[in-house]
CSV table of C-alpha atoms in Angstrom, one decimal:
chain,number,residue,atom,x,y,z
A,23,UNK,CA,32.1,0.5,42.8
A,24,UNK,CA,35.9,-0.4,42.3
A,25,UNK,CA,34.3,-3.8,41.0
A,26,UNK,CA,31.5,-6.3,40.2
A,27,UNK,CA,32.7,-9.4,43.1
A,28,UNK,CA,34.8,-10.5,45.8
A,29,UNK,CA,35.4,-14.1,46.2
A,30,UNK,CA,36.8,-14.7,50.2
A,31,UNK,CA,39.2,-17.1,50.1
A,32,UNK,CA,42.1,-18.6,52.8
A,33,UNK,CA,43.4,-21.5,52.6
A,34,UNK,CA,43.3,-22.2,56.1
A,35,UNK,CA,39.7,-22.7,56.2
A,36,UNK,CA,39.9,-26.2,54.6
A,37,UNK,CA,41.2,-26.7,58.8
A,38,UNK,CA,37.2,-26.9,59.4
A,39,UNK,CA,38.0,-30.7,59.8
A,40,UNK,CA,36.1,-33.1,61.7
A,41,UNK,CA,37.9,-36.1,60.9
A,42,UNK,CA,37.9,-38.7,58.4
A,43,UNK,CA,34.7,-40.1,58.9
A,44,UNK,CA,32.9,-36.9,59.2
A,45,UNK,CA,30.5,-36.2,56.4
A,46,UNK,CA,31.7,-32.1,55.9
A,47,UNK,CA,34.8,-33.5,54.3
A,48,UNK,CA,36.7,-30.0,53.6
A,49,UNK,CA,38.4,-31.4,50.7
A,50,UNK,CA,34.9,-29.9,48.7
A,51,UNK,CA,36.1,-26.6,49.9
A,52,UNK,CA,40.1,-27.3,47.8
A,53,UNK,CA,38.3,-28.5,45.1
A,54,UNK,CA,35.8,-25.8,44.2
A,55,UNK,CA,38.6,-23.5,44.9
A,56,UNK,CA,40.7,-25.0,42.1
A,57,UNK,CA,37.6,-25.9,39.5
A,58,UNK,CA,36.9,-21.9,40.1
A,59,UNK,CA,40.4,-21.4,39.1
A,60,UNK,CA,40.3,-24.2,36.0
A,61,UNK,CA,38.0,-21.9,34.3
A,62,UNK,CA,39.3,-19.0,35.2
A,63,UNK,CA,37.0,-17.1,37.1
A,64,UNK,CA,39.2,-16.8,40.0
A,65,UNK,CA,40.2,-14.2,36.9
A,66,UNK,CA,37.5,-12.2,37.1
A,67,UNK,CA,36.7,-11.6,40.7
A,68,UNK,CA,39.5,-9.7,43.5
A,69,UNK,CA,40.1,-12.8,45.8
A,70,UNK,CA,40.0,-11.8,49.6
A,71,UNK,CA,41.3,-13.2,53.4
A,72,UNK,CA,39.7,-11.6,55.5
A,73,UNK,CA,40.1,-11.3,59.1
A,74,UNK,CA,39.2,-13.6,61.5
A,75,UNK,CA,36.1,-13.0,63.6
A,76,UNK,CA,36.9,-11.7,66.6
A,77,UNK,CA,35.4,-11.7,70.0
A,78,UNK,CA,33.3,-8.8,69.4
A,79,UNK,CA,31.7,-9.5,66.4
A,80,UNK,CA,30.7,-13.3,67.7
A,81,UNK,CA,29.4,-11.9,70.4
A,82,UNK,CA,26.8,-10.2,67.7
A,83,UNK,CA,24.7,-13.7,67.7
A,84,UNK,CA,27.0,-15.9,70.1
A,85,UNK,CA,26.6,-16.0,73.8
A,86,UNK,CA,29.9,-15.1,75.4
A,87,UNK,CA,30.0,-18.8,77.7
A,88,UNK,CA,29.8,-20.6,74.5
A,89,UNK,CA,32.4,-18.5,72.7
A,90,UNK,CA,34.7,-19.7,76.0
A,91,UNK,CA,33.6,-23.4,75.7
A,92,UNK,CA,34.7,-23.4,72.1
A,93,UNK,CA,38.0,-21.8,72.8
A,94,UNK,CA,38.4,-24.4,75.6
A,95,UNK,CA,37.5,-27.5,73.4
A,96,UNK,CA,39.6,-26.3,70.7
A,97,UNK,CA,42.6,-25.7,73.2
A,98,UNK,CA,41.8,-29.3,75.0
A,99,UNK,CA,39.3,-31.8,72.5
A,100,UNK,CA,39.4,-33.8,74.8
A,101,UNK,CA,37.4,-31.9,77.3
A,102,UNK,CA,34.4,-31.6,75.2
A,103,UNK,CA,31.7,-34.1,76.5
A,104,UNK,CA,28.5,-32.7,74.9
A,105,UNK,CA,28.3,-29.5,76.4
A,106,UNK,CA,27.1,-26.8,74.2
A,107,UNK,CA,26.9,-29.3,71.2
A,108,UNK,CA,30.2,-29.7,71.2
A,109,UNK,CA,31.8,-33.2,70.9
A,110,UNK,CA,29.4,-35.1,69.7
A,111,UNK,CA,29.0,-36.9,66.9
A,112,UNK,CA,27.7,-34.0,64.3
A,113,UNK,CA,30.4,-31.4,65.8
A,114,UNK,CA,33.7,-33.8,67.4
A,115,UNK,CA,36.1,-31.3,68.9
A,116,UNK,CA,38.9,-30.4,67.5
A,117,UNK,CA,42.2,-28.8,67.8
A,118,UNK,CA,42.3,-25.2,66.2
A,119,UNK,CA,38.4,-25.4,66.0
A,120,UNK,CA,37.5,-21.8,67.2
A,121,UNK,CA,40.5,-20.5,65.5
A,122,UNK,CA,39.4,-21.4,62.1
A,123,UNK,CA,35.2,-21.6,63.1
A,124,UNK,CA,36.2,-17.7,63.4
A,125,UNK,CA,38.3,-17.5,60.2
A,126,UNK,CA,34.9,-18.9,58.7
A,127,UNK,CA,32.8,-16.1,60.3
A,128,UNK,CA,34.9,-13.4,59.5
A,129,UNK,CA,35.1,-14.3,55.3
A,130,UNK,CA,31.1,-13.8,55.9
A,131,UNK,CA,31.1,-10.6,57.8
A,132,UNK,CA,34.3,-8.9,55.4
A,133,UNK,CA,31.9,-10.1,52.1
A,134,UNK,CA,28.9,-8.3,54.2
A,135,UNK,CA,30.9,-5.2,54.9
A,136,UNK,CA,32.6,-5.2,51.3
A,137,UNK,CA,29.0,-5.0,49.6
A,138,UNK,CA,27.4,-2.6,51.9
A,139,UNK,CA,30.1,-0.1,51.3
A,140,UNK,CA,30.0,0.0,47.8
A,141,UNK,CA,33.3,-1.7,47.4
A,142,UNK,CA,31.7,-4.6,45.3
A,143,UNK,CA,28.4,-5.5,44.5
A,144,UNK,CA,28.2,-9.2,45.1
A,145,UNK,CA,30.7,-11.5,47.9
A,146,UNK,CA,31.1,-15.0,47.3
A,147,UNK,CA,31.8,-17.4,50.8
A,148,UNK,CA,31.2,-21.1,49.1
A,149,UNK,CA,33.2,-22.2,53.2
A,150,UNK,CA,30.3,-20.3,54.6
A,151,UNK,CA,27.2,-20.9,55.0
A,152,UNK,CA,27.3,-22.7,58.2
A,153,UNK,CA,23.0,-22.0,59.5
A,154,UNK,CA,22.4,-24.4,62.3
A,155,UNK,CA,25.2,-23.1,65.0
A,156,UNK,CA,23.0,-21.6,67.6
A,157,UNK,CA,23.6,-18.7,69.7
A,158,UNK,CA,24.6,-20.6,72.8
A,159,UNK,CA,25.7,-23.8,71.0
A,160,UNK,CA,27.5,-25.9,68.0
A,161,UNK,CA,24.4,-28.1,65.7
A,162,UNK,CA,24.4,-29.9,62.7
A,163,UNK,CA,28.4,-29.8,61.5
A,164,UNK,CA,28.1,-25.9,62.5
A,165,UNK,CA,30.3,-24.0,65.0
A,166,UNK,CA,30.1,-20.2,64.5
A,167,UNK,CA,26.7,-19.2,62.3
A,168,UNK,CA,28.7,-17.0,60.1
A,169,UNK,CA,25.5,-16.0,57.7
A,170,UNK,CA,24.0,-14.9,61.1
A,171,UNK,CA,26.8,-13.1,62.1
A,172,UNK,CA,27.5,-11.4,58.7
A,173,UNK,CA,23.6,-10.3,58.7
A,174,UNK,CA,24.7,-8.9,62.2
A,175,UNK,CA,27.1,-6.7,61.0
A,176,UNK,CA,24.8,-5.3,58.5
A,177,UNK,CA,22.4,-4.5,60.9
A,178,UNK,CA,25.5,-2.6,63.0
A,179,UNK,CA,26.6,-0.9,59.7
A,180,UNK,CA,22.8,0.6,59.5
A,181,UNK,CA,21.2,-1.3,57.2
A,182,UNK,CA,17.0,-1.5,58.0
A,183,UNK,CA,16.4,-4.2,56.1
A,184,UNK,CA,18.2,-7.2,55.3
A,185,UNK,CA,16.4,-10.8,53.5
A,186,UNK,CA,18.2,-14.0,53.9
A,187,UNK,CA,17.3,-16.4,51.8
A,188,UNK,CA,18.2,-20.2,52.5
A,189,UNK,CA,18.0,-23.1,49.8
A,190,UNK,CA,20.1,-25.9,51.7
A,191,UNK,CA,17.8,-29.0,51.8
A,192,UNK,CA,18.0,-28.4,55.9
A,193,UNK,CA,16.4,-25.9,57.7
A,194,UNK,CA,18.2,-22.9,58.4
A,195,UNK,CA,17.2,-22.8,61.7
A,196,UNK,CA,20.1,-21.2,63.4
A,197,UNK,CA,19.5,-17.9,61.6
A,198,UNK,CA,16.0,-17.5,61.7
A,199,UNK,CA,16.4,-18.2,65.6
A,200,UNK,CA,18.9,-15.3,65.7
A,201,UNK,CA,16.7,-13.0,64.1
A,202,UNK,CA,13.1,-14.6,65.5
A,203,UNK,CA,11.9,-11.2,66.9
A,204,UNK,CA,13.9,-8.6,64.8
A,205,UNK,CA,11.7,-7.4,61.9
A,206,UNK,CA,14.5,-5.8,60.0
A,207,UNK,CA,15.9,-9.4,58.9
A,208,UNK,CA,13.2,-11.5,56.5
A,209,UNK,CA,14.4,-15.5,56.4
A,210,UNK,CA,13.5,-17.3,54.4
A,211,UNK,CA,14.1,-21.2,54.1
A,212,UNK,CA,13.0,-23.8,51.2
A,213,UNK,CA,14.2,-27.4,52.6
A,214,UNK,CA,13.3,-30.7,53.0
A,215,UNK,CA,10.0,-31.1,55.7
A,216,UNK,CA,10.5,-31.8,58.6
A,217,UNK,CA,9.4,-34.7,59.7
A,218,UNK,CA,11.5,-36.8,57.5
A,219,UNK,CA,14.9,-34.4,57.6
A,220,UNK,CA,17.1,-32.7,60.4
A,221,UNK,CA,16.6,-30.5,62.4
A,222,UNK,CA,13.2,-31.2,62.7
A,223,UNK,CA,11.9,-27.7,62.2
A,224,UNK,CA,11.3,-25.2,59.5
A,225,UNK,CA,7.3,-25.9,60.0
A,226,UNK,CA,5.3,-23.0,57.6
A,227,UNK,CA,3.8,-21.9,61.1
A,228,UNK,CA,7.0,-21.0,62.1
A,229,UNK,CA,6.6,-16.7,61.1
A,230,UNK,CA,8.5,-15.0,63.9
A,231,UNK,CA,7.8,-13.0,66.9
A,232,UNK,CA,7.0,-10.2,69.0
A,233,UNK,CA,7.7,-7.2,66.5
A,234,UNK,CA,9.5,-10.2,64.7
A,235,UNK,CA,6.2,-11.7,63.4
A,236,UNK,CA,5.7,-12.1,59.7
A,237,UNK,CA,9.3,-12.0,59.1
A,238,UNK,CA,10.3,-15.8,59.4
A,239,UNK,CA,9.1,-17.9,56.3
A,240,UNK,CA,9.5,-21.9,55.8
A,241,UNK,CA,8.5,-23.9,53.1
A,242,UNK,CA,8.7,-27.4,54.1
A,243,UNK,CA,9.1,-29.6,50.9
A,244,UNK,CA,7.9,-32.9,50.7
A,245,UNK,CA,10.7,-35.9,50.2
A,246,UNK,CA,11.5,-36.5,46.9
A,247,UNK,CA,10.8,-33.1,45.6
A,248,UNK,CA,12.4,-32.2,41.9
A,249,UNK,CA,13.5,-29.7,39.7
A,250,UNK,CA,10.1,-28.6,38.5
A,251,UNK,CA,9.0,-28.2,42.0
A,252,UNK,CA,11.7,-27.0,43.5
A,253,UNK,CA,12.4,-24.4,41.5
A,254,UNK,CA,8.4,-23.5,41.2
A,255,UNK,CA,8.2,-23.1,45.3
A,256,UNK,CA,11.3,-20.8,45.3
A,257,UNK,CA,9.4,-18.7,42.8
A,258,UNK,CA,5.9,-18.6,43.9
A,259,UNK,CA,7.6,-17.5,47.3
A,260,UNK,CA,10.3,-15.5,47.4
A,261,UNK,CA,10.1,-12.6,44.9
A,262,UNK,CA,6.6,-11.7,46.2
A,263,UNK,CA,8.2,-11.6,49.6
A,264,UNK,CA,11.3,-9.8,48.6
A,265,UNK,CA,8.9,-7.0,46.2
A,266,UNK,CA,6.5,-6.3,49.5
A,267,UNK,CA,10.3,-6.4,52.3
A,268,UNK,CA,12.4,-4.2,49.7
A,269,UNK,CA,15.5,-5.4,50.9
A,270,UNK,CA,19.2,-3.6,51.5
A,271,UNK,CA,20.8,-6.2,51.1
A,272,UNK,CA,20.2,-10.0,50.1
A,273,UNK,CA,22.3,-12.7,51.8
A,274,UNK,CA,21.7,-16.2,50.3
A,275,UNK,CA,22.7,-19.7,52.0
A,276,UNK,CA,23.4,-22.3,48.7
A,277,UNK,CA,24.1,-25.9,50.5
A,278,UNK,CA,24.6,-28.0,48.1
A,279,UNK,CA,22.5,-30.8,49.5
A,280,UNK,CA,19.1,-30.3,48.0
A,281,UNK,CA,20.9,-32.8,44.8
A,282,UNK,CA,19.8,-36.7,44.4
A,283,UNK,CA,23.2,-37.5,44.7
A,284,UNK,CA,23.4,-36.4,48.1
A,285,UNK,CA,23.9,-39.1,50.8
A,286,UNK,CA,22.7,-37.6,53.5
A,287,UNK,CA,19.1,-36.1,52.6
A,288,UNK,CA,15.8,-37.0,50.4
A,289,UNK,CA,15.3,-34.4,47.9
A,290,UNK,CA,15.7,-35.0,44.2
A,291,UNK,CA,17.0,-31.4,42.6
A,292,UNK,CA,19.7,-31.5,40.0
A,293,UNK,CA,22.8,-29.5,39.6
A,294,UNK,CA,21.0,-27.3,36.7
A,295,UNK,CA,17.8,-26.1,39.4
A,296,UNK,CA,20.4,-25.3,41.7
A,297,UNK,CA,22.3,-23.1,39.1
A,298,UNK,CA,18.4,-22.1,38.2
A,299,UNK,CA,18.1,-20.3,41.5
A,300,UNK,CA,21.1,-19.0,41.6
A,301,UNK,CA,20.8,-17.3,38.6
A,302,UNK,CA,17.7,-16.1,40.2
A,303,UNK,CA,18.6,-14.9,43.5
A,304,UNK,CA,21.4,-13.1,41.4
A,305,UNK,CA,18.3,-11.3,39.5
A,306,UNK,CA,16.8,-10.9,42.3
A,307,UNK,CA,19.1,-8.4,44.1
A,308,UNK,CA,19.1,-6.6,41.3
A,309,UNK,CA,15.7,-6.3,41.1
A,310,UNK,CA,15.4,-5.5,44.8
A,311,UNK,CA,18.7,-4.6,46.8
A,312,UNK,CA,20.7,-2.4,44.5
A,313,UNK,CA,21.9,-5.2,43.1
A,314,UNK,CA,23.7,-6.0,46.8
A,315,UNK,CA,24.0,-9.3,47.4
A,316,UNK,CA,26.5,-11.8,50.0
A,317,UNK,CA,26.3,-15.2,48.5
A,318,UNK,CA,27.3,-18.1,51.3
A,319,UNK,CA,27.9,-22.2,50.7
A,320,UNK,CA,26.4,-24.8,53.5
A,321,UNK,CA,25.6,-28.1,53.1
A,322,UNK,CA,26.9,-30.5,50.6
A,323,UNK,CA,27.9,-33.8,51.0
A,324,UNK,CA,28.5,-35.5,47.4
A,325,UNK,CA,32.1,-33.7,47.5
A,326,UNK,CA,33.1,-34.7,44.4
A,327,UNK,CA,30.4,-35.0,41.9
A,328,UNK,CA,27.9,-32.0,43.0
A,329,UNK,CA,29.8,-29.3,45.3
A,330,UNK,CA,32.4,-28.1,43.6
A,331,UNK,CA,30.3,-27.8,40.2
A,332,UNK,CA,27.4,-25.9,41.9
A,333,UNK,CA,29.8,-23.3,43.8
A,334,UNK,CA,32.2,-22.7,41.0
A,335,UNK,CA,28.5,-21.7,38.9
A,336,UNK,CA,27.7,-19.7,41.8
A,337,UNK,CA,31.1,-17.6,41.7
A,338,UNK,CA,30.1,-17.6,38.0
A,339,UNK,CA,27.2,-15.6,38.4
A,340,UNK,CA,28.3,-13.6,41.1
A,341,UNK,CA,31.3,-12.8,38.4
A,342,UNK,CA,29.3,-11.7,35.7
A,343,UNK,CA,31.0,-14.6,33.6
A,344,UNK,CA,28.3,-17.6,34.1
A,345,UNK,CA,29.7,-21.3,33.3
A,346,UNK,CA,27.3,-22.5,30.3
A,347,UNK,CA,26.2,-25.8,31.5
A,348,UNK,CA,27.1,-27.4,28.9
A,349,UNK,CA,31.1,-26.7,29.1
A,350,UNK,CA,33.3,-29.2,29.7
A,351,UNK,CA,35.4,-29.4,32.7
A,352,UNK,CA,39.6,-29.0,32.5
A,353,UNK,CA,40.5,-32.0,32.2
A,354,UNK,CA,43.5,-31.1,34.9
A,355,UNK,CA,40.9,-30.6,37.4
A,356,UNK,CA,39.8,-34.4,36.8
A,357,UNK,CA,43.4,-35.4,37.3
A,358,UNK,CA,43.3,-33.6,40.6
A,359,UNK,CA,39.9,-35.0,41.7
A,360,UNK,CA,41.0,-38.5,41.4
A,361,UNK,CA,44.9,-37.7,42.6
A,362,UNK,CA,43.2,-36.3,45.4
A,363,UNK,CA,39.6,-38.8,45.9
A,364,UNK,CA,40.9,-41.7,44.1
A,365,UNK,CA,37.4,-41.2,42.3
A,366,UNK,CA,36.6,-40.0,38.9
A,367,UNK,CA,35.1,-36.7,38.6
A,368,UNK,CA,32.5,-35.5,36.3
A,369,UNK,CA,32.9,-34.4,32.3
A,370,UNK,CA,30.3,-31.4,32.1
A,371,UNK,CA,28.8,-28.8,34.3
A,372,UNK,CA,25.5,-29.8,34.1
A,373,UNK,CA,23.3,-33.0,34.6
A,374,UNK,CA,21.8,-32.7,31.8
A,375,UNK,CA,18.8,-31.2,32.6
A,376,UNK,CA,19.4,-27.6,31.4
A,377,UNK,CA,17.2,-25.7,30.8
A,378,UNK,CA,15.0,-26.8,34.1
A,379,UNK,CA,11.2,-25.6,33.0
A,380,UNK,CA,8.7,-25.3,35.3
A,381,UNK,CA,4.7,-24.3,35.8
A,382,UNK,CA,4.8,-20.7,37.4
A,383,UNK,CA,2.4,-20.2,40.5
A,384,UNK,CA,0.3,-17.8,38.5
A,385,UNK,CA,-1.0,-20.1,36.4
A,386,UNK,CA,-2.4,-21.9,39.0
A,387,UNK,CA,-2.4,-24.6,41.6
A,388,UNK,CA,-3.3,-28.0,42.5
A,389,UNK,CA,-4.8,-28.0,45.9
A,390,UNK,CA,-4.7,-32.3,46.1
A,391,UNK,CA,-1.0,-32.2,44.7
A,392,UNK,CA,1.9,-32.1,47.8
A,393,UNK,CA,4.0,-29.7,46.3
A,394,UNK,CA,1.0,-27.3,46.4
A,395,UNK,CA,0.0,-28.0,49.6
A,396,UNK,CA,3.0,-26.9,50.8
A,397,UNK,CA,3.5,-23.4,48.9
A,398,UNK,CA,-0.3,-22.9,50.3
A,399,UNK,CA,0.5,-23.8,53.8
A,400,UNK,CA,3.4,-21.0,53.6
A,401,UNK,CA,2.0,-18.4,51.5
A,402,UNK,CA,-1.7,-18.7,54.1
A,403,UNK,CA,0.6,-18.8,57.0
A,404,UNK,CA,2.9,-15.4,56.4
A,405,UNK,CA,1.3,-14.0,53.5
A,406,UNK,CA,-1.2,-12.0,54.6
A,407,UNK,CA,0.8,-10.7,57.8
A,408,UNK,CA,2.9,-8.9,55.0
A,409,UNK,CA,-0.2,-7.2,53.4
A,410,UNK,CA,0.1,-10.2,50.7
A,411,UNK,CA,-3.0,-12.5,49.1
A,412,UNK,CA,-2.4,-15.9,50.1
């Protein structure tokens, strides 16, 4: 390999703009990119543009009429009434929207094809990430479902087996509903449950079908979920899952969302669990894939405070060059948050919490406690269609 990571980088993708009310404010996107490059790590990684999506390789999850109706709203904003999710509130139209929704898309699918040729072994997308855009329509701040489309392109490069795994506090519902009968991609999801979170999915029944079944996972957490429990369902899930699948490749989905500062969802997880699994989905490929892994963004709506720290730790890993928690951050990078927010940005990459413990499922379970409940209610629904004890 001519080295360890790729971070895919343009510019022009901070354009994903849906206005100044809109909650996907892409100034989390400059700022990561610059706190990545206040520590240097933009150092230690070959920094990549990569093409643009075109129409052939959307067309690998997207119906062509929607590809058409995004080119059209894009062209005209105006025009969009609805229509294929677009112009609504979550996705408004706007002008250059397919043009950059594709630039987007194609960071994902050049990081998949960089790692499955041997050219790296782990891509970095922190604009990517974008899991609820549906084959025939925008959802949920998403336009183009790049982490769909990059698994796509693995799947067209040969690979026979690729395992998404998504930790955004929403479901990743777009991507398991691209790959909902194809038993060659495993998803997996840990988010916020249902009933009290969009998109009102992600139920533990939800396995897959037709020669698909088995190979869709949810685990629905309950509201108010923390660090220890967070980071126990992730690990009395996913490795199991990943030993039995034997992954190619591992794509991962990182929204940033899952933290209690985030405005827009119910979950209590601090910056350090999400480091915590992102060291361990790093681990993880190594343990299972080769070592192969495409690491995407998502969600994220504390822009300031939470996003930029938990990407920039993310490229970290990927890097080989991990940010100890407790560093301090440049204080140029502060100057820039507040020149740019008009807010103050935080001292240390961490919230204190490092290291995040927690009770492994091994040692056993609660059956009345909620958490538990809903580890059980996912290991009994898919486990033993993979040959696994529930």
């Amino acid at each position: 390999m001519s080295g360890r990571a790729q971070l895919m980088w343009d510019e022009a993708v901070t354009g994903y703009d849906f206005g100044p009310d809109h909650p996907m404010d892409p100034v989390r996107l400059e700022l990561t990119r610059k706190l990545v490059a206040a520590f240097g790590l933009d150092r230690e990684v070959e920094v990549v543009a990569a093409k643009p999506a075109g129409d052939s390789t959307l067309r690998l999850v997207h119906r062509e009429d929607y590809i058409d109706a995004v080119k059209a709203a894009s062209a005209d904003p105006g025009s969009a009434a609805g229509a294929y999710g677009l112009g609504t509130t979550d996705d408004p139209a706007f002008a250059g929207m397919h043009e950059v929704s594709a630039l987007i898309a194609g960071q994902s699918v050049g990081a998949a094809e960089a790692v499955w040729r041997g050219d790296v072994e782990h891509a970095v997308n922190f604009a990517g990430g974008l899991h609820h855009a549906m084959p025939g329509g925008a959802s949920g701040f998403c336009v183009y479902n790049d982490a769909a489309l990059a698994i796509a392109r693995l799947l067209e490069l040969g690979a026979e087996r690729v395992a998404y795994v998504d930790v955004d506090v929403h479901h990743g519902d777009g991507v398991q509903a691209a790959f909902w009968e194809d038993p060659r991609v495993l998803t997996i999801s840990l988010h916020e449950h249902p009933r009290t979170l969009f998109p009102q999915t992600g139920w533990p029944q939800e396995t897959g079908a037709g020669a698909g079944e088995g190979a869709a996972v949810n685990v629905a957490l309950p509201a108010g979920t923390g660090d220890a429990g967070w980071v126990r369902a992730f690990h009395a899930v996913v490795p199991e899952l990943l030993a039995e699948f034997r992954p190619q490749v591992i794509v991962t989905q990182h929204g940033a969302d899952t933290h209690f500062e985030d405005p827009l969802a119910h979950l209590a997880v601090s910056l350090d669990a999400q480091r915590a699994v992102q060291v361990a989905c790093h681990e993880l490929a190594h343990e299972y894939a080769g070592g192969k892994w495409v690491a995407l963004g998502g969600g994220g709506y504390a822009v300031v405070d939470v996003v930029p720290r938990s990407w920039t730790h993310l490229v970290g890993i990927a890097a080989g060059r991990e940010v100890a928690p407790e560093t301090e951050i440049p204080e140029g990078w502060r100057q820039e948050v507040f020149a740019r927010t008009r807010q103050t940005g935080p001292w240390r990459m961490t919230d204190g919490r490092w290291p995040v413990s927690f009770a492994p499922w091994e040692a056993g379970y609660d059956p009345a406690d909620r958490l538990d409940q809903a580890v059980l209610a996912t290991r009994r629904a898919v486990f033993p269609m993979r040959g696994l004890l529930a």
